[in-house]
Amino acid sequence: MIERRKTRRINIGKVPIGDGAPISVQSMTKTDTRDVGATIAQIRRLAEAGCDIIRCAVPDDKAAGALRYICAESPLPVIADIHFSYKLALLSLESGVQGLRLNPGNLDKPEEIRSVALAALEKRVPIRIGVNAGSLSKGWRDKVHAGECTTPEAMVESAMGHIRLLEEHGFDLIKLALKASDILTTVEAYRLMSGRCDYPFHVGITEAGTSRSGIIKSSIGIGTLLLEGLGDTIRVSLTTDPSEEVYTGIRILQVLGLREAGPELISCPTCGRVEIDLMSLAERVERYLSTEKTPIKVAVMGCVVNGPGEAREADVGIAGGKNQGVVFRKGQIVRRVAEKDLFNALVQEIERIKMERGYLTRL
Amino acid sequence: MIERRKTRRINIGKVPIGDGAPISVQSMTKTDTRDVGATIAQIRRLAEAGCDIIRCAVPDDKAAGALRYICAESPLPVIADIHFSYKLALLSLESGVQGLRLNPGNLDKPEEIRSVALAALEKRVPIRIGVNAGSLSKGWRDKVHAGECTTPEAMVESAMGHIRLLEEHGFDLIKLALKASDILTTVEAYRLMSGRCDYPFHVGITEAGTSRSGIIKSSIGIGTLLLEGLGDTIRVSLTTDPSEEVYTGIRILQVLGLREAGPELISCPTCGRVEIDLMSLAERVERYLSTEKTPIKVAVMGCVVNGPGEAREADVGIAGGKNQGVVFRKGQIVRRVAEKDLFNALVQEIERIKMERGYLTRL
C-alpha cells in the first residue's frame, strides 16, 4: 500500500484536496473561455469522462466575465488560470471561480498581491502556485547557470518565495505545482519540496508532448511521485483532446490502486502459442467494459493451458485455444465453449458475478 | 542522473546486458514460430523499429527446429521461450539460439536441469529465470495465503530457488525477471531482489493489458524501477502489434535520458489562449521528426508571448499567434513568419541547426 504524504486540506468547491482526500484529476479547457457555450460543452464532456476539477485560461476581461456564466453552469469546480494580472484575478473571483492559479511573485506591486490574497481568503478560494522549470525568474536562472544551485533547488526556493508573499497576508489555502518537461527534474523538485512544507501538491509533467509520448512521460513522472506518496491532485498535460488527459489521469490512479478501478482488463501479450485472434477479442472486451462500473477483474488470455492459472487473480476470464476456449473464475475453469462463443460466454459470466455480488440490483 | 545498480555482465549474442551496458529493449514475436517466413518478417520489422533482442515461443519440436532457420536469418539475437521441456531447451540450443527463458525448477528431474545448464554453459548462452506472481508454485502460494510472507518475498525466494538449481552446475549466465500485473508488487519484488544478488534484471509488467492501459501501466512500473537504477533490459508487454512494445520501450528509455533521444518534441497543452490549430501542427511536426535521427529538442508552443521563454530548453521551436507566429532558438526569437509558413520555417531552421552541428554531412 502507498503511504501518502501528510498535508493540509484545501477545497476547490466541493472537491477536497490533501489530508487523505481521494486524489483528484484535473484538466484544462482548450476552448476560448470567452465562448461560454463551447467551454461549458467541453466541461460537460470532461465531467462525463471522470474529471474532478477544470481550469480555464483567463487572457482578458471578457474571459474573466465569461467565467460568471461558466461557473454557474459548470458541473465541475472551476479554476481561473491567471498569468500576470491581479485585475483578472479579482474579476475571476467576482465571477465565482473556486480556485486560482497565479504566482503572486509575477504581479507588479505588493498592493496587488495583498488585494488578491485578501479577496481570495474572504471567499475561501485556494490559490495554486505553479513554478515551471522553463519560466524561472532571471535571478534563479542565473544561479542555476552559475552552478550555485540545481534546477530543482531553484524551483523549490522560487516556490517558497511565492508562498511567503501569500502567507504574509495570512493566506494559507495554497496548493503547489513544480513542473518541468524533464521527469528527473520534476520528481526531484517535489521530493525536495515535500520536506519544506505541508501544502498539498498538484502533480504533473509540463509540456509532455503529443498523445503517444506524453502518456509515457506523464505516466512515469506522475506514477513515480504517487508511488512515493507525493501528489494530492494530478493533471496529465497532452497536446490533444482533454478527455485523453482525464482518461490517462484516471488510469494512472487506478493502476496504482489509488482510485476504485471499475472493471480492470488484464490480457496477455500474444505469443507464438496463441491460436486465436486475441487482440481483437481483447479490444472487444475492453469496449464492453468501458461502460461497466463494477469493480471486476477480467482476463483475456491466449493459452488454455497456462492462461487460467496465470490469471488466477482475475475474477473472471477467458482463454482461447483452437476451436475451443474456456471460461474461468479465479483460475478455475467453469465452462468450455466454442471459440466463436467466447465473448458472449464471458459477458454472461460477468453478469452472473454482478448478480451474485448484488451489483445488478444496485445498478 | 540515474545511478544504475551494479550487476554482472552477460551477452545475448552481440548484445551486452548489465554492468553498465546500454539498457536493451526486447520484444516477443507473435507469429507461429513454426512459420519461419512470417517470424523472420516480424523480427525484421521489429529490428527496424529499434528492437535489440527478440524472443520466440517454443511450443514443440517443430518450433525448436524452425529456430535454426530463424537464428540464421534474424538480424537480432534470438531467445527461446521454454515452459517445461528440457528437450525443447536442448533442441533450441542446437538450433543456435543466443538465450533461453526457462525456469529450471519447472523441469521434472535433476538430470534434466543438469543437461540444460551444461549445454547452455558450453555455448555461453544465458538463461533468464522469470518468476510471475501469477504462476508461483503451490508451496509459495500457500505461504502467501497463510500470511507467512508477502507476494514479493515469495517471488524473490522462488527465484532464488531457481538460481541455486543453476549455480549448482557452475552456471551463472543468469538474468532475472520478477513480474506481476500489479505495479506495486513488481516494484517491491525487484527492490528486494536487488539486495540479494548481482544478476542483471529483465524488467517488465506482465499482462499489462490493451495498448492504452498497457502503456500507462508499463511506463509507471518500468519507469519507476529505472529511475531507481534497477533494470538492464526491458520489455513492454502489450496485447497489440509488437512494434508498439518496442516503440514504448524506447520512449521510456529516452524520456529518462537512458538512451540517446534522437529528436524530442515538446509541445504545450493548448489552452484558451491559443489562437492557432496547435494539435495538428504538433502532429505534423511529430510525423516530420519520426524519420529524423538528429538529437535535437523541438518545441511547438501555442503562445507567442510565453512560448519561447517556457521552451527555452528547446534547441528550436515555433510559437503561434493570430496570423503571425515566431521561430525561436533557445528561447530567443529568430524570425517572425505568417501562421501558414510556421511549419516550413521550422523545418528550415532544423536543417540550419543540423548544418551548424555537422550532422548533415554525416547523414
PDB file of C-alpha atoms in Angstrom, chain A residues 57-311:
ATOM      1  CA  ALA A  57      -7.404  30.300 -19.199  1.00  0.00           C
ATOM      2  CA  VAL A  58      -8.240  33.940 -18.464  1.00  0.00           C
ATOM      3  CA  PRO A  59      -6.437  36.037 -21.067  1.00  0.00           C
ATOM      4  CA  ASP A  60      -8.590  39.175 -20.728  1.00  0.00           C
ATOM      5  CA  ASP A  61     -11.523  40.925 -19.024  1.00  0.00           C
ATOM      6  CA  LYS A  62     -14.022  39.350 -21.369  1.00  0.00           C
ATOM      7  CA  ALA A  63     -12.835  35.858 -20.408  1.00  0.00           C
ATOM      8  CA  ALA A  64     -12.965  36.778 -16.709  1.00  0.00           C
ATOM      9  CA  GLY A  65     -16.536  37.977 -17.232  1.00  0.00           C
ATOM     10  CA  ALA A  66     -17.499  34.835 -19.157  1.00  0.00           C
ATOM     11  CA  LEU A  67     -16.431  32.812 -16.113  1.00  0.00           C
ATOM     12  CA  ARG A  68     -19.574  34.029 -14.317  1.00  0.00           C
ATOM     13  CA  TYR A  69     -21.749  32.093 -16.749  1.00  0.00           C
ATOM     14  CA  ILE A  70     -19.333  29.191 -16.940  1.00  0.00           C
ATOM     15  CA  CYS A  71     -19.188  28.802 -13.135  1.00  0.00           C
ATOM     16  CA  ALA A  72     -22.977  28.950 -12.919  1.00  0.00           C
ATOM     17  CA  GLU A  73     -23.409  26.139 -15.432  1.00  0.00           C
ATOM     18  CA  SER A  74     -20.325  24.026 -14.809  1.00  0.00           C
ATOM     19  CA  PRO A  75     -20.824  20.600 -13.206  1.00  0.00           C
ATOM     20  CA  LEU A  76     -17.197  20.868 -12.009  1.00  0.00           C
ATOM     21  CA  PRO A  77     -15.475  23.445  -9.809  1.00  0.00           C
ATOM     22  CA  VAL A  78     -13.653  25.981 -11.965  1.00  0.00           C
ATOM     23  CA  ILE A  79     -10.111  27.311 -11.519  1.00  0.00           C
ATOM     24  CA  ALA A  80      -9.083  30.533 -13.252  1.00  0.00           C
ATOM     25  CA  ASP A  81      -5.651  30.425 -14.831  1.00  0.00           C
ATOM     26  CA  ILE A  82      -4.094  33.874 -14.464  1.00  0.00           C
ATOM     27  CA  HIS A  83      -0.654  34.878 -15.653  1.00  0.00           C
ATOM     28  CA  PHE A  84       0.293  38.386 -14.610  1.00  0.00           C
ATOM     29  CA  SER A  85      -2.815  40.407 -13.918  1.00  0.00           C
ATOM     30  CA  TYR A  86      -4.225  40.939 -10.432  1.00  0.00           C
ATOM     31  CA  LYS A  87      -7.268  42.591 -12.034  1.00  0.00           C
ATOM     32  CA  LEU A  88      -8.131  39.417 -13.908  1.00  0.00           C
ATOM     33  CA  ALA A  89      -7.716  37.504 -10.647  1.00  0.00           C
ATOM     34  CA  LEU A  90     -10.143  39.819  -8.846  1.00  0.00           C
ATOM     35  CA  LEU A  91     -12.614  39.742 -11.734  1.00  0.00           C
ATOM     36  CA  SER A  92     -12.445  35.940 -11.782  1.00  0.00           C
ATOM     37  CA  LEU A  93     -13.127  35.784  -8.049  1.00  0.00           C
ATOM     38  CA  GLU A  94     -16.149  38.016  -8.576  1.00  0.00           C
ATOM     39  CA  SER A  95     -17.281  35.662 -11.308  1.00  0.00           C
ATOM     40  CA  GLY A  96     -17.371  32.868  -8.755  1.00  0.00           C
ATOM     41  CA  VAL A  97     -14.357  30.708  -9.539  1.00  0.00           C
ATOM     42  CA  GLN A  98     -13.445  28.183  -6.846  1.00  0.00           C
ATOM     43  CA  GLY A  99      -9.718  28.273  -7.405  1.00  0.00           C
ATOM     44  CA  LEU A 100      -6.991  30.494  -8.813  1.00  0.00           C
ATOM     45  CA  ARG A 101      -3.748  29.535 -10.497  1.00  0.00           C
ATOM     46  CA  LEU A 102      -1.472  32.501 -10.017  1.00  0.00           C
ATOM     47  CA  ASN A 103       2.094  33.164  -8.976  1.00  0.00           C
ATOM     48  CA  PRO A 104       1.991  36.183  -6.662  1.00  0.00           C
ATOM     49  CA  GLY A 105       5.630  36.971  -7.431  1.00  0.00           C
ATOM     50  CA  ASN A 106       4.616  37.644 -11.027  1.00  0.00           C
ATOM     51  CA  LEU A 107       2.339  40.517 -10.008  1.00  0.00           C
ATOM     52  CA  ASP A 108       3.784  44.008 -10.195  1.00  0.00           C
ATOM     53  CA  LYS A 109       3.156  45.560  -6.788  1.00  0.00           C
ATOM     54  CA  PRO A 110       2.782  44.448  -3.182  1.00  0.00           C
ATOM     55  CA  GLU A 111      -0.700  46.051  -3.038  1.00  0.00           C
ATOM     56  CA  GLU A 112      -1.799  43.895  -5.953  1.00  0.00           C
ATOM     57  CA  ILE A 113      -0.721  40.731  -4.145  1.00  0.00           C
ATOM     58  CA  ARG A 114      -2.445  41.921  -0.995  1.00  0.00           C
ATOM     59  CA  SER A 115      -5.752  42.647  -2.730  1.00  0.00           C
ATOM     60  CA  VAL A 116      -5.823  39.235  -4.411  1.00  0.00           C
ATOM     61  CA  ALA A 117      -4.826  37.389  -1.217  1.00  0.00           C
ATOM     62  CA  LEU A 118      -7.487  39.132   0.859  1.00  0.00           C
ATOM     63  CA  ALA A 119     -10.242  38.733  -1.755  1.00  0.00           C
ATOM     64  CA  ALA A 120      -9.438  35.013  -2.168  1.00  0.00           C
ATOM     65  CA  LEU A 121      -9.222  34.490   1.588  1.00  0.00           C
ATOM     66  CA  GLU A 122     -12.618  36.100   2.113  1.00  0.00           C
ATOM     67  CA  LYS A 123     -14.169  33.691  -0.381  1.00  0.00           C
ATOM     68  CA  ARG A 124     -12.062  30.741   0.890  1.00  0.00           C
ATOM     69  CA  VAL A 125     -10.741  30.258  -2.627  1.00  0.00           C
ATOM     70  CA  PRO A 126      -7.380  28.425  -2.767  1.00  0.00           C
ATOM     71  CA  ILE A 127      -4.514  29.603  -4.941  1.00  0.00           C
ATOM     72  CA  ARG A 128      -2.209  27.261  -6.791  1.00  0.00           C
ATOM     73  CA  ILE A 129       1.357  28.405  -7.074  1.00  0.00           C
ATOM     74  CA  GLY A 130       2.941  26.773 -10.092  1.00  0.00           C
ATOM     75  CA  VAL A 131       6.641  27.004 -10.724  1.00  0.00           C
ATOM     76  CA  ASN A 132       7.812  25.776 -14.117  1.00  0.00           C
ATOM     77  CA  ALA A 133      11.456  24.930 -14.703  1.00  0.00           C
ATOM     78  CA  GLY A 134      11.127  26.715 -18.044  1.00  0.00           C
ATOM     79  CA  SER A 135       9.918  30.005 -16.602  1.00  0.00           C
ATOM     80  CA  LEU A 136      12.118  30.522 -13.549  1.00  0.00           C
ATOM     81  CA  SER A 137      12.874  34.162 -12.828  1.00  0.00           C
ATOM     82  CA  LYS A 138      16.107  35.524 -14.272  1.00  0.00           C
ATOM     83  CA  GLY A 139      17.651  35.607 -10.795  1.00  0.00           C
ATOM     84  CA  TRP A 140      17.147  31.879 -10.273  1.00  0.00           C
ATOM     85  CA  ARG A 141      18.148  31.045 -13.823  1.00  0.00           C
ATOM     86  CA  ASP A 142      21.426  32.863 -13.271  1.00  0.00           C
ATOM     87  CA  LYS A 143      22.095  30.964 -10.048  1.00  0.00           C
ATOM     88  CA  VAL A 144      21.489  27.630 -11.765  1.00  0.00           C
ATOM     89  CA  HIS A 145      23.686  28.726 -14.627  1.00  0.00           C
ATOM     90  CA  ALA A 146      26.468  29.742 -12.236  1.00  0.00           C
ATOM     91  CA  GLY A 147      26.253  26.323 -10.557  1.00  0.00           C
ATOM     92  CA  GLU A 148      25.124  27.855  -7.247  1.00  0.00           C
ATOM     93  CA  CYS A 149      22.103  25.560  -7.119  1.00  0.00           C
ATOM     94  CA  THR A 150      20.398  22.831  -9.128  1.00  0.00           C
ATOM     95  CA  THR A 151      17.229  23.416 -11.124  1.00  0.00           C
ATOM     96  CA  PRO A 152      15.049  21.506  -8.603  1.00  0.00           C
ATOM     97  CA  GLU A 153      16.515  23.604  -5.787  1.00  0.00           C
ATOM     98  CA  ALA A 154      15.837  26.803  -7.733  1.00  0.00           C
ATOM     99  CA  MET A 155      12.254  25.666  -8.381  1.00  0.00           C
ATOM    100  CA  VAL A 156      11.671  24.936  -4.699  1.00  0.00           C
ATOM    101  CA  GLU A 157      13.215  28.207  -3.498  1.00  0.00           C
ATOM    102  CA  SER A 158      11.297  30.144  -6.113  1.00  0.00           C
ATOM    103  CA  ALA A 159       8.055  28.495  -4.949  1.00  0.00           C
ATOM    104  CA  MET A 160       8.932  29.240  -1.316  1.00  0.00           C
ATOM    105  CA  GLY A 161       9.265  32.901  -2.289  1.00  0.00           C
ATOM    106  CA  HIS A 162       5.786  32.905  -3.824  1.00  0.00           C
ATOM    107  CA  ILE A 163       4.395  31.127  -0.755  1.00  0.00           C
ATOM    108  CA  ARG A 164       5.807  33.767   1.600  1.00  0.00           C
ATOM    109  CA  LEU A 165       4.176  36.541  -0.425  1.00  0.00           C
ATOM    110  CA  LEU A 166       0.785  34.955   0.320  1.00  0.00           C
ATOM    111  CA  GLU A 167       1.497  33.878   3.908  1.00  0.00           C
ATOM    112  CA  GLU A 168       2.363  37.498   4.736  1.00  0.00           C
ATOM    113  CA  HIS A 169      -1.335  38.201   4.365  1.00  0.00           C
ATOM    114  CA  GLY A 170      -2.410  35.220   6.428  1.00  0.00           C
ATOM    115  CA  PHE A 171      -3.271  33.316   3.268  1.00  0.00           C
ATOM    116  CA  ASP A 172      -2.608  29.579   3.520  1.00  0.00           C
ATOM    117  CA  LEU A 173      -5.133  27.970   1.158  1.00  0.00           C
ATOM    118  CA  ILE A 174      -2.223  27.000  -1.021  1.00  0.00           C
ATOM    119  CA  LYS A 175      -1.541  24.188  -3.449  1.00  0.00           C
ATOM    120  CA  LEU A 176       1.809  23.732  -5.163  1.00  0.00           C
ATOM    121  CA  ALA A 177       2.992  22.580  -8.549  1.00  0.00           C
ATOM    122  CA  LEU A 178       6.630  22.173  -9.569  1.00  0.00           C
ATOM    123  CA  LYS A 179       6.707  21.145 -13.177  1.00  0.00           C
ATOM    124  CA  ALA A 180       9.426  20.533 -15.693  1.00  0.00           C
ATOM    125  CA  SER A 181       9.298  18.738 -19.018  1.00  0.00           C
ATOM    126  CA  ASP A 182      12.173  16.640 -17.705  1.00  0.00           C
ATOM    127  CA  ILE A 183      10.999  13.800 -15.468  1.00  0.00           C
ATOM    128  CA  LEU A 184      14.030  13.637 -13.174  1.00  0.00           C
ATOM    129  CA  THR A 185      13.929  17.370 -12.509  1.00  0.00           C
ATOM    130  CA  THR A 186      10.222  17.241 -11.718  1.00  0.00           C
ATOM    131  CA  VAL A 187      10.498  14.237  -9.401  1.00  0.00           C
ATOM    132  CA  GLU A 188      13.473  15.720  -7.563  1.00  0.00           C
ATOM    133  CA  ALA A 189      11.746  19.104  -7.125  1.00  0.00           C
ATOM    134  CA  TYR A 190       8.669  17.536  -5.497  1.00  0.00           C
ATOM    135  CA  ARG A 191      10.840  15.342  -3.286  1.00  0.00           C
ATOM    136  CA  LEU A 192      12.740  18.375  -2.059  1.00  0.00           C
ATOM    137  CA  MET A 193       9.569  20.384  -1.522  1.00  0.00           C
ATOM    138  CA  SER A 194       7.944  17.581   0.480  1.00  0.00           C
ATOM    139  CA  GLY A 195      10.442  18.300   3.253  1.00  0.00           C
ATOM    140  CA  ARG A 196       9.828  22.037   3.174  1.00  0.00           C
ATOM    141  CA  CYS A 197       6.089  22.480   3.708  1.00  0.00           C
ATOM    142  CA  ASP A 198       2.828  20.605   4.132  1.00  0.00           C
ATOM    143  CA  TYR A 199       0.797  22.253   1.389  1.00  0.00           C
ATOM    144  CA  PRO A 200      -0.879  19.773  -0.953  1.00  0.00           C
ATOM    145  CA  PHE A 201       0.771  19.008  -4.294  1.00  0.00           C
ATOM    146  CA  HIS A 202      -0.671  19.358  -7.769  1.00  0.00           C
ATOM    147  CA  VAL A 203       1.451  16.928  -9.776  1.00  0.00           C
ATOM    148  CA  GLY A 204       2.179  16.808 -13.478  1.00  0.00           C
ATOM    149  CA  ILE A 205       4.814  16.860 -16.165  1.00  0.00           C
ATOM    150  CA  THR A 206       4.584  20.036 -18.192  1.00  0.00           C
ATOM    151  CA  GLU A 207       4.619  20.122 -21.985  1.00  0.00           C
ATOM    152  CA  ALA A 208       4.511  16.369 -22.011  1.00  0.00           C
ATOM    153  CA  GLY A 209       4.228  16.228 -25.784  1.00  0.00           C
ATOM    154  CA  THR A 210       1.854  14.613 -28.228  1.00  0.00           C
ATOM    155  CA  SER A 211      -0.517  11.929 -27.081  1.00  0.00           C
ATOM    156  CA  ARG A 212       1.790   8.916 -27.528  1.00  0.00           C
ATOM    157  CA  SER A 213       4.931  10.289 -25.899  1.00  0.00           C
ATOM    158  CA  GLY A 214       3.008  12.446 -23.472  1.00  0.00           C
ATOM    159  CA  ILE A 215       1.193   9.481 -21.962  1.00  0.00           C
ATOM    160  CA  ILE A 216       4.507   7.685 -21.421  1.00  0.00           C
ATOM    161  CA  LYS A 217       6.202  10.716 -19.892  1.00  0.00           C
ATOM    162  CA  SER A 218       3.271  11.640 -17.641  1.00  0.00           C
ATOM    163  CA  SER A 219       2.769   8.050 -16.527  1.00  0.00           C
ATOM    164  CA  ILE A 220       6.377   7.714 -15.418  1.00  0.00           C
ATOM    165  CA  GLY A 221       6.608  11.130 -13.759  1.00  0.00           C
ATOM    166  CA  ILE A 222       3.237  11.224 -12.039  1.00  0.00           C
ATOM    167  CA  GLY A 223       3.344   7.490 -11.308  1.00  0.00           C
ATOM    168  CA  THR A 224       6.751   7.636  -9.654  1.00  0.00           C
ATOM    169  CA  LEU A 225       5.682  10.512  -7.405  1.00  0.00           C
ATOM    170  CA  LEU A 226       2.382   8.870  -6.477  1.00  0.00           C
ATOM    171  CA  LEU A 227       4.203   5.641  -5.591  1.00  0.00           C
ATOM    172  CA  GLU A 228       6.240   7.729  -3.128  1.00  0.00           C
ATOM    173  CA  GLY A 229       3.052   9.162  -1.664  1.00  0.00           C
ATOM    174  CA  LEU A 230       3.525  12.577  -3.271  1.00  0.00           C
ATOM    175  CA  GLY A 231       0.538  14.090  -5.052  1.00  0.00           C
ATOM    176  CA  ASP A 232      -2.932  15.217  -3.965  1.00  0.00           C
ATOM    177  CA  THR A 233      -4.350  16.207  -7.322  1.00  0.00           C
ATOM    178  CA  ILE A 234      -2.946  15.430 -10.752  1.00  0.00           C
ATOM    179  CA  ARG A 235      -3.045  16.694 -14.276  1.00  0.00           C
ATOM    180  CA  VAL A 236      -1.787  14.913 -17.349  1.00  0.00           C
ATOM    181  CA  SER A 237      -0.823  17.541 -19.950  1.00  0.00           C
ATOM    182  CA  LEU A 238      -1.247  16.373 -23.516  1.00  0.00           C
ATOM    183  CA  THR A 239      -1.422  18.267 -26.784  1.00  0.00           C
ATOM    184  CA  THR A 240      -4.669  16.554 -27.678  1.00  0.00           C
ATOM    185  CA  ASP A 241      -8.338  16.281 -26.719  1.00  0.00           C
ATOM    186  CA  PRO A 242      -8.517  16.964 -22.950  1.00  0.00           C
ATOM    187  CA  SER A 243     -10.633  13.810 -22.470  1.00  0.00           C
ATOM    188  CA  GLU A 244      -7.408  11.913 -23.126  1.00  0.00           C
ATOM    189  CA  GLU A 245      -5.798  13.805 -20.244  1.00  0.00           C
ATOM    190  CA  VAL A 246      -8.631  12.765 -17.955  1.00  0.00           C
ATOM    191  CA  TYR A 247      -8.667   9.167 -19.147  1.00  0.00           C
ATOM    192  CA  THR A 248      -4.916   8.848 -18.634  1.00  0.00           C
ATOM    193  CA  GLY A 249      -5.029  10.522 -15.213  1.00  0.00           C
ATOM    194  CA  ILE A 250      -7.768   8.209 -14.002  1.00  0.00           C
ATOM    195  CA  ARG A 251      -5.967   5.130 -15.306  1.00  0.00           C
ATOM    196  CA  ILE A 252      -2.749   6.179 -13.555  1.00  0.00           C
ATOM    197  CA  LEU A 253      -4.650   6.372 -10.267  1.00  0.00           C
ATOM    198  CA  GLN A 254      -6.440   3.088 -10.893  1.00  0.00           C
ATOM    199  CA  VAL A 255      -3.395   1.007 -11.795  1.00  0.00           C
ATOM    200  CA  LEU A 256      -1.740   2.233  -8.594  1.00  0.00           C
ATOM    201  CA  GLY A 257      -4.762   1.276  -6.525  1.00  0.00           C
ATOM    202  CA  LEU A 258      -5.399   4.930  -5.671  1.00  0.00           C
ATOM    203  CA  ARG A 259      -8.876   5.024  -7.197  1.00  0.00           C
ATOM    204  CA  GLU A 260     -11.596   2.385  -7.276  1.00  0.00           C
ATOM    205  CA  ALA A 261     -10.948   0.731 -10.527  1.00  0.00           C
ATOM    206  CA  GLY A 262     -14.287  -0.074 -12.032  1.00  0.00           C
ATOM    207  CA  PRO A 263     -13.555  -3.049 -14.215  1.00  0.00           C
ATOM    208  CA  GLU A 264      -9.949  -3.932 -14.963  1.00  0.00           C
ATOM    209  CA  LEU A 265      -8.874  -5.854 -18.005  1.00  0.00           C
ATOM    210  CA  ILE A 266      -5.728  -7.910 -17.943  1.00  0.00           C
ATOM    211  CA  SER A 267      -4.641  -9.645 -21.091  1.00  0.00           C
ATOM    212  CA  CYS A 268      -1.515 -11.497 -22.033  1.00  0.00           C
ATOM    213  CA  PRO A 269       0.727 -10.322 -24.812  1.00  0.00           C
ATOM    214  CA  THR A 270       0.033 -12.846 -27.528  1.00  0.00           C
ATOM    215  CA  CYS A 271       2.869 -15.145 -28.479  1.00  0.00           C
ATOM    216  CA  GLY A 272       3.563 -17.962 -30.877  1.00  0.00           C
ATOM    217  CA  ARG A 273       1.449 -20.275 -28.753  1.00  0.00           C
ATOM    218  CA  VAL A 274      -1.749 -18.363 -29.367  1.00  0.00           C
ATOM    219  CA  GLU A 275      -4.160 -19.934 -31.792  1.00  0.00           C
ATOM    220  CA  ILE A 276      -6.968 -17.351 -31.741  1.00  0.00           C
ATOM    221  CA  ASP A 277      -7.290 -13.692 -32.666  1.00  0.00           C
ATOM    222  CA  LEU A 278      -6.573 -12.480 -29.157  1.00  0.00           C
ATOM    223  CA  MET A 279      -6.044  -8.820 -29.992  1.00  0.00           C
ATOM    224  CA  SER A 280      -9.464  -8.175 -31.446  1.00  0.00           C
ATOM    225  CA  LEU A 281     -11.053 -10.269 -28.700  1.00  0.00           C
ATOM    226  CA  ALA A 282      -9.276  -8.225 -26.001  1.00  0.00           C
ATOM    227  CA  GLU A 283     -10.283  -4.983 -27.684  1.00  0.00           C
ATOM    228  CA  ARG A 284     -13.887  -6.140 -27.929  1.00  0.00           C
ATOM    229  CA  VAL A 285     -13.860  -6.956 -24.211  1.00  0.00           C
ATOM    230  CA  GLU A 286     -12.272  -3.565 -23.441  1.00  0.00           C
ATOM    231  CA  ARG A 287     -15.017  -1.779 -25.358  1.00  0.00           C
ATOM    232  CA  TYR A 288     -17.627  -3.794 -23.497  1.00  0.00           C
ATOM    233  CA  LEU A 289     -16.068  -2.957 -20.119  1.00  0.00           C
ATOM    234  CA  SER A 290     -15.751   0.754 -20.904  1.00  0.00           C
ATOM    235  CA  THR A 291     -19.401   1.297 -19.945  1.00  0.00           C
ATOM    236  CA  GLU A 292     -19.241  -1.088 -16.991  1.00  0.00           C
ATOM    237  CA  LYS A 293     -18.879   0.366 -13.477  1.00  0.00           C
ATOM    238  CA  THR A 294     -18.491  -2.822 -11.437  1.00  0.00           C
ATOM    239  CA  PRO A 295     -15.016  -3.260  -9.915  1.00  0.00           C
ATOM    240  CA  ILE A 296     -14.311  -6.604 -11.508  1.00  0.00           C
ATOM    241  CA  LYS A 297     -11.021  -8.013 -12.809  1.00  0.00           C
ATOM    242  CA  VAL A 298     -11.389  -9.598 -16.226  1.00  0.00           C
ATOM    243  CA  ALA A 299      -8.707 -11.588 -18.034  1.00  0.00           C
ATOM    244  CA  VAL A 300      -8.380 -12.363 -21.720  1.00  0.00           C
ATOM    245  CA  MET A 301      -5.659 -14.956 -22.183  1.00  0.00           C
ATOM    246  CA  GLY A 302      -4.325 -16.694 -25.249  1.00  0.00           C
ATOM    247  CA  CYS A 303      -3.461 -20.047 -23.812  1.00  0.00           C
ATOM    248  CA  VAL A 304      -5.939 -22.605 -22.444  1.00  0.00           C
ATOM    249  CA  VAL A 305      -3.155 -24.455 -20.609  1.00  0.00           C
ATOM    250  CA  ASN A 306      -1.418 -21.580 -18.803  1.00  0.00           C
ATOM    251  CA  GLY A 307      -3.980 -18.811 -19.120  1.00  0.00           C
ATOM    252  CA  PRO A 308      -6.369 -19.643 -16.258  1.00  0.00           C
ATOM    253  CA  GLY A 309      -3.501 -20.234 -13.808  1.00  0.00           C
ATOM    254  CA  GLU A 310      -1.557 -17.134 -14.774  1.00  0.00           C
ATOM    255  CA  ALA A 311      -4.699 -15.045 -14.461  1.00  0.00           C
TER     256      ALA A 311
END
